[in-house]
Amino acid sequence: MRNPGGQNSYSALDPKKYTDSFSILPRLKRLVLYFILGCVLALIFVDGYLVLQNKRIETQLARTRQYIDNIVGR
């Protein structure tokens, strides 16, 4: 049986329930956590991209050196 107006009913005027249900601190903690996780993931992707770019540049540099060596005749 339901308890209308009893001890366990929700009251919009109950300050404890109001502050608990609309507290900004858990949302702020979650936002900061997601921001940090996003930054870590972004750094991982940027690092991977830069490693791939570095390998591409090294390959191009090796080809250029080989081309120059062939022209000079070493």
XYZ file of C-alpha atoms in Angstrom:
74
model
C 0.000 0.000 0.000
C 1.255 3.462 -0.860
C 2.046 6.051 1.738
C 0.581 9.380 0.544
C 2.034 12.223 2.550
C 3.910 9.894 4.866
C 7.511 9.860 6.050
C 9.020 8.477 2.822
C 7.089 10.576 0.330
C 8.952 13.098 -1.821
C 8.540 16.715 -0.851
C 9.816 19.513 -3.071
C 10.235 21.615 0.052
C 12.545 19.139 1.769
C 15.941 20.908 1.578
C 18.033 17.746 2.013
C 16.396 15.927 -0.886
C 16.489 19.094 -2.981
C 20.209 19.693 -2.491
C 21.091 16.007 -2.892
C 19.211 15.578 -6.143
C 20.388 18.843 -7.729
C 23.918 19.039 -6.367
C 26.456 20.497 -8.772
C 29.497 18.728 -7.283
C 28.953 15.226 -8.773
C 28.245 16.768 -12.173
C 31.373 18.892 -11.911
C 33.474 15.879 -10.911
C 32.093 13.899 -13.842
C 32.740 16.804 -16.222
C 36.349 17.133 -15.036
C 36.847 13.366 -15.331
C 35.489 13.310 -18.889
C 37.622 16.334 -19.786
C 40.788 14.629 -18.497
C 39.922 11.381 -20.304
C 39.275 13.339 -23.495
C 42.634 15.077 -23.209
C 44.428 11.764 -22.670
C 42.727 10.208 -25.695
C 43.536 13.272 -27.802
C 47.193 13.071 -26.764
C 47.315 9.383 -27.679
C 45.872 10.069 -31.134
C 48.143 13.077 -31.722
C 51.182 11.050 -30.653
C 50.236 8.239 -33.022
C 49.727 10.718 -35.853
C 53.110 12.339 -35.221
C 54.854 8.953 -35.131
C 53.323 8.088 -38.506
C 54.330 11.478 -39.922
C 57.874 10.995 -38.626
C 58.131 7.587 -40.314
C 56.829 9.091 -43.556
C 59.366 11.924 -43.382
C 62.214 9.504 -42.614
C 61.217 7.363 -45.604
C 61.126 10.419 -47.869
C 64.497 11.565 -46.529
C 66.039 8.144 -47.189
C 64.711 8.224 -50.771
C 66.113 11.720 -51.273
C 69.524 10.680 -49.934
C 69.531 7.641 -52.214
C 68.587 9.850 -55.172
C 71.387 12.307 -54.372
C 73.887 9.482 -53.905
C 72.911 8.079 -57.310
C 73.397 11.470 -58.955
C 76.749 12.131 -57.273
C 77.850 8.569 -57.964
C 78.805 7.378 -54.519
